[in-house]
Short mmCIF file of C-alpha atoms in Angstrom, two decimals:
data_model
loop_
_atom_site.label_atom_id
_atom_site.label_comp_id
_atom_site.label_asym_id
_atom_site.label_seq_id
_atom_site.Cartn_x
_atom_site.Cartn_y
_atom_site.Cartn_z
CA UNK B 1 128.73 93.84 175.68
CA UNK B 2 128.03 95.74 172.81
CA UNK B 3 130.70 96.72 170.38
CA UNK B 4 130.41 98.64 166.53
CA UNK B 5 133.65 99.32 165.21
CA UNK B 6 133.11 101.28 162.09
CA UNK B 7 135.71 101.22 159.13
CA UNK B 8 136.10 102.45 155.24
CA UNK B 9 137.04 106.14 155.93
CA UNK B 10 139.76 108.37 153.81
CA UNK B 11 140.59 110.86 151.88
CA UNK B 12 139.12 111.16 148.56
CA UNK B 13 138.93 114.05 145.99
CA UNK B 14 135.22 115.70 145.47
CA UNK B 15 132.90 113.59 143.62
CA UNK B 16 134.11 110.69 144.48
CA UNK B 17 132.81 107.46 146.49
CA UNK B 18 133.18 105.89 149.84
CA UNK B 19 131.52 102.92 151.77
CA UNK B 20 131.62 103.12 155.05
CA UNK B 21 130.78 99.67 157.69
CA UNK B 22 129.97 98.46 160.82
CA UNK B 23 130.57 95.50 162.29
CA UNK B 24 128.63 94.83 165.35
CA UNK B 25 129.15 92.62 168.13
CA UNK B 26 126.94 91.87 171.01
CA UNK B 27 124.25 93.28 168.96
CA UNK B 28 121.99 91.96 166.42
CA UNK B 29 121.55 94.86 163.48
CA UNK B 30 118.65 92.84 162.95
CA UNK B 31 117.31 94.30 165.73
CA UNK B 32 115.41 97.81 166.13
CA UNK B 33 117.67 100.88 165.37
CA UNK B 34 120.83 101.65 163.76
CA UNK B 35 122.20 104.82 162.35
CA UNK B 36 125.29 106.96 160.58
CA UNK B 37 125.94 109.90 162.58
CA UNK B 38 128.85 112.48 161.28
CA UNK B 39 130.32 115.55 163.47
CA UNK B 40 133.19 118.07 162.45
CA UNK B 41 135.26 119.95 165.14
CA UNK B 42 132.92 122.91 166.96
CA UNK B 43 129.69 121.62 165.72
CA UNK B 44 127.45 119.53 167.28
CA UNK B 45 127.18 115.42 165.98
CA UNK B 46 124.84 115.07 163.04
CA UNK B 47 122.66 112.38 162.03
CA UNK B 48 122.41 112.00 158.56
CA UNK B 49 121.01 108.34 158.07
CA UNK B 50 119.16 105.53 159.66
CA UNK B 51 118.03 102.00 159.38
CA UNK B 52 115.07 100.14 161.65
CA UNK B 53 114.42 96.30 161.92
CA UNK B 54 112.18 96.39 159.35
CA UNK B 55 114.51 97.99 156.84
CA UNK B 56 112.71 101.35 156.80
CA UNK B 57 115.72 103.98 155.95
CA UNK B 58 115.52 107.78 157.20
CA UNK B 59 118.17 110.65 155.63
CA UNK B 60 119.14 113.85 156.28
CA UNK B 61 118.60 116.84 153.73
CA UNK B 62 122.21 117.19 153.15
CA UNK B 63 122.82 113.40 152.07
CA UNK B 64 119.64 112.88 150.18
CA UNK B 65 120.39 111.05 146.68
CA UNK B 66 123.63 110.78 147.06
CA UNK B 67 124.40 108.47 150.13
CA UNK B 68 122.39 105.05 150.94
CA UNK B 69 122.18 102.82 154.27
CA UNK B 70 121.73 99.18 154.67
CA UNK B 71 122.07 96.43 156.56
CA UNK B 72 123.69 92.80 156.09
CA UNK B 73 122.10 91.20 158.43
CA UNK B 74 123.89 88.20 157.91
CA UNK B 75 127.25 89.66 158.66
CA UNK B 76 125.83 91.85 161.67
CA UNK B 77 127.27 94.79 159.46
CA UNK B 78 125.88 98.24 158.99
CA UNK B 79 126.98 99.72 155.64
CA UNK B 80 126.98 103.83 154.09
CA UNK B 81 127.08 104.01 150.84
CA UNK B 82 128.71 107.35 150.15
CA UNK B 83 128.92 108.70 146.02
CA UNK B 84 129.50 111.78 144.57
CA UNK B 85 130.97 113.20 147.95
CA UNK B 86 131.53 117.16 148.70
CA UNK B 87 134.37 118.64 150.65
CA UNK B 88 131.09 120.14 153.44
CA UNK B 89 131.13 115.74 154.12
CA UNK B 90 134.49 115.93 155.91
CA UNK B 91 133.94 114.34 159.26
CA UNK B 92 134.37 111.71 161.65
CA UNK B 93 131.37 109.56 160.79
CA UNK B 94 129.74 107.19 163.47
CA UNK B 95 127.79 103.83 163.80
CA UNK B 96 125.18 103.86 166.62
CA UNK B 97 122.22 101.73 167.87
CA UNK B 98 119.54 101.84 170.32
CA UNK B 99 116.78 99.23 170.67
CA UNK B 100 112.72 100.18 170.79
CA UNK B 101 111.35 101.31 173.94
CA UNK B 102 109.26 103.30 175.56
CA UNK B 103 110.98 106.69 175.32
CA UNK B 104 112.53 105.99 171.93
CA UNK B 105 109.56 103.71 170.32
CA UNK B 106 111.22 105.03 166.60
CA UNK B 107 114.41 105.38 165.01
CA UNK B 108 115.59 108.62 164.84
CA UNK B 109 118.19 110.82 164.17
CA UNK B 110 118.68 112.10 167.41
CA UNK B 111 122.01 111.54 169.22
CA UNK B 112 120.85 111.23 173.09
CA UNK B 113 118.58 108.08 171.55
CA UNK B 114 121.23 106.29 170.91
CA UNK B 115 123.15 104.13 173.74
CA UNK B 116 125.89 102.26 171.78
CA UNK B 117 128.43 104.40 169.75
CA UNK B 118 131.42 103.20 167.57
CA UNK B 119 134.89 104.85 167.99
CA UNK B 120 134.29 106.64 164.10
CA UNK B 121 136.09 106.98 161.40
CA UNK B 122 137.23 109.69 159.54
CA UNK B 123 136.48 110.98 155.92
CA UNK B 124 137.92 114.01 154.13
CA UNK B 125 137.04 115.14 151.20
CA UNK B 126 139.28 117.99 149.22
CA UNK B 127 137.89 120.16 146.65
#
């Protein structure tokens, strides 16, 4: 059974940092897709970055420059690297996997891909 439980979020004043993680069990984050996902109330779930086996890293517009993914594969942990953050970040922010096949044969950023979600964990940033 898979499980991601993610962990990290607060509250932290604009321009400041957070790092966000993952821990996975049942899953290998070696393996084939993992991603951050963030969604605010009335708007749909966001991806903003992802990870594949191979350590190829894909972000959203929004998060460009500022946040960075990666992987310890050695501690089955996904990890966000979140600097100079803006109060339009608030969110509940997400872990999520899906493995390779042949509907989904690339990581994406697309929230039906995905079949194993974390519980999230919130982040708000004040101005």
């Amino acid at each position: 059974q898979v499980q991601l439980v993610e962990s990290g979020g607060g509250s932290v004043q604009g321009g400041g940092s957070l790092r966000l993680s993952c821990a996975a069990s049942g899953y290998t984050t070696g393996r084939s897709c993992m991603a951050w996902f963030r969604q605010t109330p009335g708007k749909e779930r966001e991806g903003i970055a992802n990870i594949d086996n191979d350590g190829h890293t894909t972000y959203a517009d929004a998060v460009k420059g500022r946040f960075t993914i990666s992987k310890d594969n050695t501690k089955n942990t996904l990890l966000l690297q979140m600097n100079n953050l803006e109060p339009e970040d608030t969110g509940m922010y997400y872990c999520a996997a899906h493995d390779f096949s042949s509907t989904v044969p690339i990581c994406t950023l697309i929230p039906p891909d995905f079949t194993d979600w974390g519980q999230g964990t919130q982040v708000t940033v004040s101005s």
